[in-house]
Structure formats: C-alpha cells, structure tokens
mmCIF file of C-alpha atoms in Angstrom:
data_model
loop_
_atom_site.group_PDB
_atom_site.id
_atom_site.type_symbol
_atom_site.label_atom_id
_atom_site.label_comp_id
_atom_site.label_asym_id
_atom_site.label_seq_id
_atom_site.Cartn_x
_atom_site.Cartn_y
_atom_site.Cartn_z
ATOM 1 C CA MET A 1 -7.067 -32.270 8.824
ATOM 2 C CA LYS A 2 -4.293 -34.359 7.369
ATOM 3 C CA ILE A 3 -0.694 -33.914 6.393
ATOM 4 C CA GLY A 4 0.872 -35.335 3.272
ATOM 5 C CA ILE A 5 4.262 -35.656 1.713
ATOM 6 C CA ILE A 6 5.109 -35.971 -1.959
ATOM 7 C CA GLY A 7 8.442 -37.493 -2.855
ATOM 8 C CA GLU A 8 10.388 -40.349 -4.243
ATOM 9 C CA LYS A 9 8.670 -43.623 -3.430
ATOM 10 C CA LYS A 10 11.167 -45.282 -1.176
ATOM 11 C CA SER A 11 12.389 -42.313 0.781
ATOM 12 C CA VAL A 12 9.073 -40.840 1.851
ATOM 13 C CA LEU A 13 7.963 -44.105 3.385
ATOM 14 C CA ALA A 14 9.657 -43.141 6.629
ATOM 15 C CA PHE A 15 7.032 -40.510 7.159
ATOM 16 C CA GLN A 16 4.320 -43.105 7.036
ATOM 17 C CA ALA A 17 5.491 -44.258 10.444
ATOM 18 C CA LEU A 18 4.887 -40.752 11.767
ATOM 19 C CA GLY A 19 1.279 -40.776 10.670
ATOM 20 C CA ILE A 20 1.743 -38.677 7.585
ATOM 21 C CA GLN A 21 0.092 -39.708 4.369
ATOM 22 C CA THR A 22 2.798 -40.458 1.840
ATOM 23 C CA PHE A 23 2.527 -40.041 -1.897
ATOM 24 C CA GLY A 24 5.266 -41.839 -3.764
ATOM 25 C CA VAL A 25 5.639 -40.355 -7.210
ATOM 26 C CA SER A 26 7.776 -41.906 -9.912
ATOM 27 C CA ASN A 27 6.141 -40.632 -13.079
ATOM 28 C CA GLU A 28 3.781 -38.035 -14.394
ATOM 29 C CA SER A 29 0.594 -40.061 -14.111
ATOM 30 C CA ASP A 30 1.409 -40.784 -10.462
ATOM 31 C CA LEU A 31 1.722 -37.081 -9.926
ATOM 32 C CA ASN A 32 -1.598 -36.294 -11.524
ATOM 33 C CA ILE A 33 -3.372 -38.865 -9.396
ATOM 34 C CA THR A 34 -1.610 -37.512 -6.304
ATOM 35 C CA LEU A 35 -2.554 -33.925 -7.011
ATOM 36 C CA GLN A 36 -6.128 -34.969 -7.620
ATOM 37 C CA GLN A 37 -6.217 -36.785 -4.292
ATOM 38 C CA ILE A 38 -4.759 -33.801 -2.487
ATOM 39 C CA ARG A 39 -7.307 -31.476 -3.984
ATOM 40 C CA GLU A 40 -10.160 -33.705 -2.975
ATOM 41 C CA GLY A 41 -8.796 -34.680 0.421
ATOM 42 C CA ASP A 42 -8.744 -32.564 3.512
ATOM 43 C CA PHE A 43 -5.085 -31.586 3.673
ATOM 44 C CA ALA A 44 -3.624 -28.823 5.794
ATOM 45 C CA VAL A 45 0.066 -29.229 5.012
ATOM 46 C CA ILE A 46 1.864 -30.800 2.084
ATOM 47 C CA PHE A 47 5.592 -31.375 2.101
ATOM 48 C CA VAL A 48 7.320 -31.680 -1.232
ATOM 49 C CA THR A 49 10.862 -32.952 -1.588
ATOM 50 C CA GLU A 50 13.301 -30.963 -3.633
ATOM 51 C CA ASP A 51 13.821 -33.571 -6.322
ATOM 52 C CA MET A 52 10.071 -33.573 -6.979
ATOM 53 C CA MET A 53 10.137 -29.815 -7.254
ATOM 54 C CA GLN A 54 12.996 -30.122 -9.694
ATOM 55 C CA LYS A 55 11.042 -32.472 -11.937
ATOM 56 C CA TYR A 56 7.467 -31.275 -11.654
ATOM 57 C CA GLY A 57 7.869 -27.704 -10.447
ATOM 58 C CA GLN A 58 5.149 -26.237 -12.615
ATOM 59 C CA GLU A 59 2.396 -28.610 -11.595
ATOM 60 C CA ILE A 60 3.198 -28.336 -7.918
ATOM 61 C CA GLU A 61 3.374 -24.575 -8.011
ATOM 62 C CA LEU A 62 -0.302 -24.490 -8.904
ATOM 63 C CA LEU A 63 -0.966 -26.114 -5.565
ATOM 64 C CA MET A 64 0.807 -23.313 -3.736
ATOM 65 C CA ARG A 65 -1.565 -20.569 -4.755
ATOM 66 C CA GLY A 66 -4.506 -21.434 -2.567
ATOM 67 C CA ALA A 67 -4.989 -20.628 1.093
ATOM 68 C CA LEU A 68 -4.747 -24.312 1.960
ATOM 69 C CA PRO A 69 -2.862 -26.607 1.831
ATOM 70 C CA ALA A 70 0.348 -24.969 2.927
ATOM 71 C CA VAL A 71 3.099 -26.326 0.746
ATOM 72 C CA LEU A 72 6.661 -26.568 1.998
ATOM 73 C CA VAL A 73 9.647 -27.644 -0.017
ATOM 74 C CA VAL A 74 11.926 -29.855 2.077
ATOM 75 C CA PRO A 75 15.290 -31.311 1.148
ATOM 76 C CA GLY A 76 15.164 -34.872 -0.118
ATOM 77 C CA VAL A 77 17.539 -37.771 -0.349
ATOM 78 C CA SER A 78 19.839 -35.984 -2.732
ATOM 79 C CA GLY A 79 20.679 -33.473 -0.036
ATOM 80 C CA VAL A 80 20.134 -29.757 0.290
ATOM 81 C CA GLY A 81 19.637 -28.252 -3.104
ATOM 82 C CA GLU A 82 18.661 -24.881 -4.442
ATOM 83 C CA LYS A 83 14.957 -25.497 -4.915
ATOM 84 C CA GLY A 84 13.909 -24.881 -1.346
ATOM 85 C CA ARG A 85 15.761 -21.638 -1.106
ATOM 86 C CA GLU A 86 14.524 -20.709 -4.530
ATOM 87 C CA SER A 87 10.905 -20.850 -3.432
ATOM 88 C CA LEU A 88 11.731 -18.524 -0.557
ATOM 89 C CA LYS A 89 13.578 -16.244 -2.922
ATOM 90 C CA ARG A 90 10.591 -16.139 -5.240
ATOM 91 C CA ILE A 91 8.368 -15.068 -2.373
ATOM 92 C CA MET A 92 10.702 -12.223 -1.515
ATOM 93 C CA GLU A 93 11.021 -11.135 -5.096
ATOM 94 C CA ARG A 94 7.301 -10.974 -5.452
ATOM 95 C CA ALA A 95 6.854 -8.934 -2.315
ATOM 96 C CA LEU A 96 9.725 -6.520 -2.690
ATOM 97 C CA GLY A 97 9.983 -6.204 -6.428
ATOM 98 C CA SER A 98 13.618 -7.161 -6.247
ATOM 99 C CA ASP A 99 15.684 -9.644 -4.367
ATOM 100 C CA THR A 100 18.718 -7.471 -3.906
ATOM 101 C CA LEU A 101 17.191 -5.499 -1.062
ATOM 102 C CA VAL A 102 17.281 -8.438 1.287
ATOM 103 C CA ALA A 103 20.423 -10.247 0.372
ATOM 104 C CA ASP A 104 21.032 -11.216 3.973
ATOM 105 C CA PRO A 105 18.934 -9.848 6.785
ATOM 106 C CA MET B 1 -8.604 15.812 -23.808
ATOM 107 C CA GLU B 2 -11.198 16.957 -26.296
ATOM 108 C CA SER B 3 -13.674 14.362 -25.097
ATOM 109 C CA ILE B 4 -14.060 16.096 -21.751
ATOM 110 C CA LYS B 5 -17.064 18.301 -21.334
ATOM 111 C CA ALA B 6 -15.827 21.583 -19.966
ATOM 112 C CA THR B 7 -18.721 22.174 -17.657
ATOM 113 C CA ARG B 8 -18.919 23.133 -14.063
ATOM 114 C CA MET B 9 -20.701 19.918 -13.242
ATOM 115 C CA GLU B 10 -17.923 17.815 -14.679
ATOM 116 C CA TYR B 11 -15.441 19.970 -12.822
ATOM 117 C CA LEU B 12 -17.056 19.314 -9.467
ATOM 118 C CA HIS B 13 -17.343 15.650 -10.258
ATOM 119 C CA LEU B 14 -13.637 15.414 -11.080
ATOM 120 C CA LYS B 15 -12.680 17.281 -7.963
ATOM 121 C CA ARG B 16 -14.570 14.786 -5.871
ATOM 122 C CA GLN B 17 -12.912 11.964 -7.754
ATOM 123 C CA LEU B 18 -9.475 13.397 -7.066
ATOM 124 C CA LYS B 19 -10.189 13.628 -3.387
ATOM 125 C CA THR B 20 -11.315 10.012 -3.256
ATOM 126 C CA ALA B 21 -8.289 8.869 -5.225
ATOM 127 C CA GLN B 22 -5.896 10.662 -2.925
ATOM 128 C CA HIS B 23 -7.617 9.275 0.125
ATOM 129 C CA GLY B 24 -7.526 5.759 -1.296
ATOM 130 C CA HIS B 25 -3.906 6.143 -2.220
ATOM 131 C CA LYS B 26 -2.979 7.033 1.311
ATOM 132 C CA LEU B 27 -4.935 4.124 2.746
ATOM 133 C CA LEU B 28 -3.434 1.621 0.351
ATOM 134 C CA LYS B 29 0.031 2.914 1.062
ATOM 135 C CA ASP B 30 -0.537 2.370 4.765
ATOM 136 C CA LYS B 31 -1.811 -1.096 4.040
ATOM 137 C CA ARG B 32 1.268 -1.893 2.002
ATOM 138 C CA ASP B 33 3.538 -0.705 4.772
ATOM 139 C CA GLY B 34 1.665 -2.757 7.341
ATOM 140 C CA LEU B 35 1.850 -5.875 5.215
ATOM 141 C CA MET B 36 5.499 -5.294 4.530
ATOM 142 C CA LYS B 37 6.317 -5.004 8.203
ATOM 143 C CA ARG B 38 4.639 -8.293 8.981
ATOM 144 C CA PHE B 39 6.182 -9.910 5.939
ATOM 145 C CA MET B 40 9.718 -8.955 6.876
ATOM 146 C CA GLU B 41 9.263 -10.350 10.365
ATOM 147 C CA LEU B 42 8.043 -13.628 8.943
ATOM 148 C CA ILE B 43 10.757 -13.868 6.341
ATOM 149 C CA ARG B 44 13.486 -13.328 8.863
ATOM 150 C CA GLN B 45 12.212 -16.122 11.077
ATOM 151 C CA THR B 46 11.662 -18.412 8.140
ATOM 152 C CA LYS B 47 15.129 -17.919 6.769
ATOM 153 C CA SER B 48 16.946 -18.863 9.916
ATOM 154 C CA GLN B 49 14.649 -21.789 10.701
ATOM 155 C CA ARG B 50 14.869 -23.093 7.201
ATOM 156 C CA LYS B 51 18.604 -23.417 7.478
ATOM 157 C CA VAL B 52 18.320 -25.497 10.617
ATOM 158 C CA LEU B 53 15.647 -27.728 9.162
ATOM 159 C CA GLU B 54 17.445 -28.292 5.893
ATOM 160 C CA GLU B 55 20.527 -29.601 7.588
ATOM 161 C CA LYS B 56 18.542 -31.808 9.894
ATOM 162 C CA LEU B 57 16.304 -33.296 7.277
ATOM 163 C CA ALA B 58 18.931 -33.882 4.640
ATOM 164 C CA ASP B 59 20.936 -35.798 7.177
ATOM 165 C CA SER B 60 17.948 -37.847 8.283
ATOM 166 C CA PHE B 61 16.986 -38.715 4.735
ATOM 167 C CA LYS B 62 20.459 -39.818 3.906
ATOM 168 C CA ARG B 63 20.615 -42.033 6.952
ATOM 169 C CA PHE B 64 17.223 -43.484 6.202
ATOM 170 C CA VAL B 65 18.219 -44.434 2.688
ATOM 171 C CA LEU B 66 21.451 -45.992 3.860
ATOM 172 C CA THR B 67 19.807 -48.016 6.605
ATOM 173 C CA THR B 68 17.114 -49.360 4.360
ATOM 174 C CA ALA B 69 19.197 -49.761 1.228
ATOM 175 C CA PHE B 70 19.294 -53.527 1.344
ATOM 176 C CA LEU B 71 15.542 -53.872 1.732
ATOM 177 C CA HIS B 72 13.251 -54.347 -1.205
ATOM 178 C CA GLN B 73 10.538 -51.773 -1.801
ATOM 179 C CA LYS B 74 7.867 -54.259 -0.784
ATOM 180 C CA GLU B 75 9.681 -55.168 2.396
ATOM 181 C CA LEU B 76 9.967 -51.554 3.308
ATOM 182 C CA GLU B 77 6.300 -50.998 2.667
ATOM 183 C CA GLU B 78 5.543 -53.939 4.882
ATOM 184 C CA ILE B 79 7.496 -52.427 7.749
ATOM 185 C CA PHE B 80 5.414 -49.296 7.654
ATOM 186 C CA LEU B 81 2.167 -51.006 6.877
ATOM 187 C CA ALA B 82 0.273 -50.169 10.036
ATOM 188 C CA PRO B 83 1.356 -46.866 11.500
ATOM 189 C CA SER B 84 0.008 -46.139 14.941
ATOM 190 C CA ALA B 85 1.161 -42.546 15.112
ATOM 191 C CA LYS B 86 -1.235 -39.888 14.038
ATOM 192 C CA VAL B 87 -0.726 -36.222 13.424
ATOM 193 C CA LEU B 88 -3.833 -34.180 13.884
ATOM 194 C CA VAL B 89 -3.864 -30.672 12.599
ATOM 195 C CA ALA B 90 -6.390 -27.995 13.356
ATOM 196 C CA VAL B 91 -6.327 -24.844 11.315
ATOM 197 C CA GLU B 92 -7.099 -21.450 12.663
ATOM 198 C CA GLN B 93 -7.029 -18.405 10.517
ATOM 199 C CA GLU B 94 -5.752 -15.013 11.471
ATOM 200 C CA ASN B 95 -6.537 -11.887 9.565
ATOM 201 C CA VAL B 96 -3.610 -9.634 8.786
ATOM 202 C CA MET B 97 -4.647 -6.609 6.734
ATOM 203 C CA SER B 98 -7.354 -8.544 4.911
ATOM 204 C CA VAL B 99 -5.178 -11.573 4.252
ATOM 205 C CA TRP B 100 -6.238 -14.769 5.945
ATOM 206 C CA ILE B 101 -3.150 -16.438 7.303
ATOM 207 C CA PRO B 102 -3.366 -20.043 8.458
ATOM 208 C CA LYS B 103 -2.199 -21.042 11.898
ATOM 209 C CA PHE B 104 -1.763 -24.688 12.626
ATOM 210 C CA GLN B 105 -2.336 -26.348 15.912
ATOM 211 C CA HIS B 106 -1.055 -29.838 15.771
ATOM 212 C CA LYS B 107 -1.204 -32.768 18.057
ATOM 213 C CA ILE B 108 0.954 -35.817 17.635
ATOM 214 C CA GLU B 109 -0.466 -39.031 18.940
ATOM 215 C CA GLY B 110 0.843 -42.527 19.288
ATOM 216 C CA ASP B 111 4.240 -43.943 18.612
ATOM 217 C CA PHE B 112 6.223 -44.330 15.451
ATOM 218 C CA LYS B 113 7.263 -47.871 16.154
ATOM 219 C CA THR B 114 5.382 -49.999 13.655
ATOM 220 C CA TYR B 115 7.765 -52.843 13.164
ATOM 221 C CA SER B 116 9.334 -55.717 14.950
ATOM 222 C CA ASP B 117 12.941 -55.360 15.941
ATOM 223 C CA PHE B 118 13.686 -58.724 14.392
ATOM 224 C CA SER B 119 12.607 -57.934 10.874
ATOM 225 C CA ALA B 120 13.664 -54.318 10.584
ATOM 226 C CA PRO B 121 17.175 -52.927 10.502
ATOM 227 C CA LEU B 122 18.442 -51.828 13.892
ATOM 228 C CA GLY B 123 19.412 -48.352 12.802
ATOM 229 C CA LEU B 124 15.856 -47.574 11.826
ATOM 230 C CA ARG B 125 14.876 -46.473 15.281
ATOM 231 C CA SER B 126 17.391 -43.671 15.516
ATOM 232 C CA VAL B 127 16.556 -42.478 12.009
ATOM 233 C CA LEU B 128 12.861 -42.373 12.716
ATOM 234 C CA LEU B 129 13.560 -40.566 15.947
ATOM 235 C CA SER B 130 15.360 -37.822 14.108
ATOM 236 C CA PHE B 131 12.442 -37.492 11.666
ATOM 237 C CA TRP B 132 10.098 -37.438 14.627
ATOM 238 C CA ASP B 133 12.107 -34.594 16.114
ATOM 239 C CA SER B 134 12.097 -32.475 13.021
ATOM 240 C CA LEU B 135 8.390 -32.898 12.397
ATOM 241 C CA GLU B 136 7.430 -30.078 14.700
ATOM 242 C CA LEU B 137 9.833 -27.696 13.031
ATOM 243 C CA MET B 138 8.596 -28.767 9.631
ATOM 244 C CA LEU B 139 5.018 -27.949 10.497
ATOM 245 C CA GLN B 140 5.974 -24.628 11.962
ATOM 246 C CA LEU B 141 8.020 -23.698 8.949
ATOM 247 C CA ALA B 142 5.259 -24.776 6.582
ATOM 248 C CA ALA B 143 2.831 -22.409 8.264
ATOM 249 C CA GLN B 144 5.313 -19.548 8.244
ATOM 250 C CA GLU B 145 6.459 -19.942 4.710
ATOM 251 C CA HIS B 146 2.935 -20.308 3.469
ATOM 252 C CA SER B 147 1.866 -17.191 5.344
ATOM 253 C CA ALA B 148 4.741 -15.322 3.778
ATOM 254 C CA ARG B 149 3.658 -16.563 0.376
ATOM 255 C CA LEU B 150 0.081 -15.434 0.871
ATOM 256 C CA LEU B 151 1.272 -12.074 2.133
ATOM 257 C CA SER B 152 3.525 -11.661 -0.853
ATOM 258 C CA PHE B 153 0.592 -12.103 -3.231
ATOM 259 C CA GLU B 154 -1.314 -9.423 -1.374
ATOM 260 C CA ILE B 155 1.678 -7.089 -1.235
ATOM 261 C CA GLU B 156 2.150 -7.386 -4.953
ATOM 262 C CA LYS B 157 -1.499 -6.589 -5.578
ATOM 263 C CA THR B 158 -1.469 -3.640 -3.219
ATOM 264 C CA ARG B 159 1.720 -2.255 -4.653
ATOM 265 C CA ARG B 160 0.245 -2.337 -8.140
ATOM 266 C CA ARG B 161 -2.818 -0.492 -6.958
ATOM 267 C CA VAL B 162 -0.749 2.143 -5.167
ATOM 268 C CA ASN B 163 1.377 2.685 -8.242
ATOM 269 C CA ALA B 164 -1.607 2.835 -10.547
ATOM 270 C CA LEU B 165 -3.219 5.484 -8.387
ATOM 271 C CA GLU B 166 -0.042 7.456 -7.913
ATOM 272 C CA TYR B 167 1.258 7.465 -11.453
ATOM 273 C CA VAL B 168 -1.827 7.057 -13.615
ATOM 274 C CA ILE B 169 -5.145 7.911 -12.061
ATOM 275 C CA ILE B 170 -4.227 10.922 -9.959
ATOM 276 C CA PRO B 171 -2.174 12.744 -12.622
ATOM 277 C CA GLN B 172 -4.890 12.052 -15.187
ATOM 278 C CA VAL B 173 -7.608 13.535 -13.043
ATOM 279 C CA LYS B 174 -5.412 16.497 -12.176
ATOM 280 C CA ARG B 175 -4.789 17.184 -15.822
ATOM 281 C CA LYS B 176 -8.478 17.045 -16.586
ATOM 282 C CA ILE B 177 -9.262 19.446 -13.762
ATOM 283 C CA LYS B 178 -6.665 21.859 -14.995
ATOM 284 C CA TYR B 179 -8.024 21.671 -18.512
ATOM 285 C CA ILE B 180 -11.577 22.326 -17.431
ATOM 286 C CA SER B 181 -10.689 25.140 -15.098
ATOM 287 C CA SER B 182 -8.637 26.893 -17.779
ATOM 288 C CA LYS B 183 -11.469 26.423 -20.262
ATOM 289 C CA LEU B 184 -13.955 27.892 -17.812
ATOM 290 C CA ASP B 185 -11.684 30.827 -17.084
ATOM 291 C CA GLU B 186 -11.233 31.440 -20.767
ATOM 292 C CA HIS B 187 -14.975 31.367 -21.205
ATOM 293 C CA GLU B 188 -15.486 33.846 -18.431
ATOM 294 C CA ARG B 189 -12.948 36.260 -19.864
ATOM 295 C CA SER B 190 -14.500 36.200 -23.309
ATOM 296 C CA GLU B 191 -17.939 36.727 -21.788
ATOM 297 C CA LYS B 192 -16.617 39.749 -19.944
ATOM 298 C CA ILE B 193 -15.134 41.237 -23.108
ATOM 299 C CA ILE B 194 -18.406 40.752 -24.956
ATOM 300 C CA ARG B 195 -20.277 42.527 -22.198
ATOM 301 C CA MET B 196 -17.785 45.402 -22.235
ATOM 302 C CA LYS B 197 -18.110 45.702 -25.999
ATOM 303 C CA ILE B 198 -21.906 45.744 -25.808
ATOM 304 C CA LYS B 199 -21.804 48.391 -23.123
ATOM 305 C CA ALA B 200 -19.473 50.518 -25.253
ATOM 306 C CA LEU B 201 -21.798 50.098 -28.232
ATOM 307 C CA LEU B 202 -24.817 51.142 -26.198
ATOM 308 C CA GLU B 203 -23.086 54.189 -24.805
ATOM 309 C CA SER B 204 -21.767 55.517 -28.062
#
C-alpha cells in the first residue's frame, strides 16, 4: 500500500524524494481530483498539512471517517498551528463527552 | 399507558424484556470501559509524540523552503523527478472490542538522493535527512491517532446505547411492569369481593 501527502505544491515536493506520493493542491478543483485519486488508489496513510486543513477542512474530514486511509495532520511551512492539536482535541471530545476532563494528562 | 394490555402474558413478556435490557446494559457498560481504557492509553502516547513530531517537522519544512527558495517550481520538480526511495506499507488489523484498528508495518527502501550535487542546493541533503528521520515517527503517529479516532467513534456509539438503555428503555419497561402488576392485583381483589358477595347472597 502507498503513502500520500496533501499540501502546498512546493513544500510537499520534498517528500517525493522519500518515496511518498505527493499531491500539490492550490485550488478547489485540485483538491477534488486529489481526493478522487486517493479514494480510488490503494493508500494506507495520508498526511495533510495544517494549511490545507485550514482551507479545506470539511472536505478532508470526510476522508477521516473510514477505516483506511489513516489521516494525520502535520504542521506545514507556516509552522505549528492549532489545526493539528484541534483534530486531537476533537477526538477526545467525542470520546469523553467533554474536553475538560483531560486538560493535561 | 392505556395502550398496554394488562394481561399475564404481556407481563411475562415485559419481565423477560427487562432482564435482557439489564443484561445488555451491563455488557455495554463493560465494553465502554474497556474501550475507554485503551483509548486513554493511546491518547497519552499520541499527545507526547505529537509534540515531538510537530517541532521536528515544522523546523524541517521551514529549512526546506528556505533552501529551495531561489529555485523555480519546475526546477524543483526536476530535482525530485525520479525518486529511488520507496516506502512500503503493510496493514494488519487488530480487533479491540469489535473495532478494527489498523497496524502498519512499513519498510523503507532505497535512498532519498535523487539529484546531482551540482544542480541542487547544498543544504538540501541535511533537510532531506531530517525529513527522512521523522518519517518513521510520522507513520507511527498516523496509526495511533487514527486508531484513537476510530475508537472514539465506537465509544460515542456505545455511550449513547448505554444511556438509552439506562435512562429510557429500562425505566419505561419498569413502569409498564408496575402498571400491569397493579392492574392485575386490582382485578384479583375485585374478583375476590364479587365471590364473597355471591357467597353471602347464597347463604342468606
């Protein structure tokens, strides 16, 4: 199975050298094509940079619901933002009913 | 309440239903606790690893952008045109309380060097090395976070079921049972009075 990364065109290219399939996305139609390819392809893990999550959060979240691929939000060029932690927070909220119970384990 | 038939048959049926509901409630509660335990373990690991990865990756990305800033998009694409490295991932699935959690086994093959040292910026090597280093952690974290996500869906579902049983179904059935049993008792008492009256009539 393959691994992919969705992010800003220029910055994700580095991962191409590591043998990861890169999807450079700069507008909505790019994203739709990318998501289509991911659904059809045999992907185990998809990395998504935070700036992509910021822009197209809703569409990408649909991808997260299935058993595979495993989607991970990673920090992008713009540095560590809130989006990555937010996805973790959402998971905890869903499981515990509130986020206050596990402020800092 | 009036739609219930106050018969003995219905009464027995409801009693059986109550027993099943209570049994199911207990089982689901155990399931929720089991899932929760596993979930908390995962979340704790994920949280600490995420912090490490975030720092590492953000730094690498920044360095990558700075080193390749003067290159045109096409030039950059050319550098990475023919990657020799390959990441192979095999997925195994583990069952935790009826949730299938993915486990990745990955194998990294080849080398990341895809360019000539003459045409590419010199700093590129160290940047790619740092990406190369964090790749393992990224894969690990992806599996963990995704497992936690899948577990959280299941926990939510289970919690809803437990609550529905505890606060809706079980009280409802209990109320029905009470209603029927009081109706039946009432019936019995009135029957008894009628019989006593008839006996008194016959004797007089």
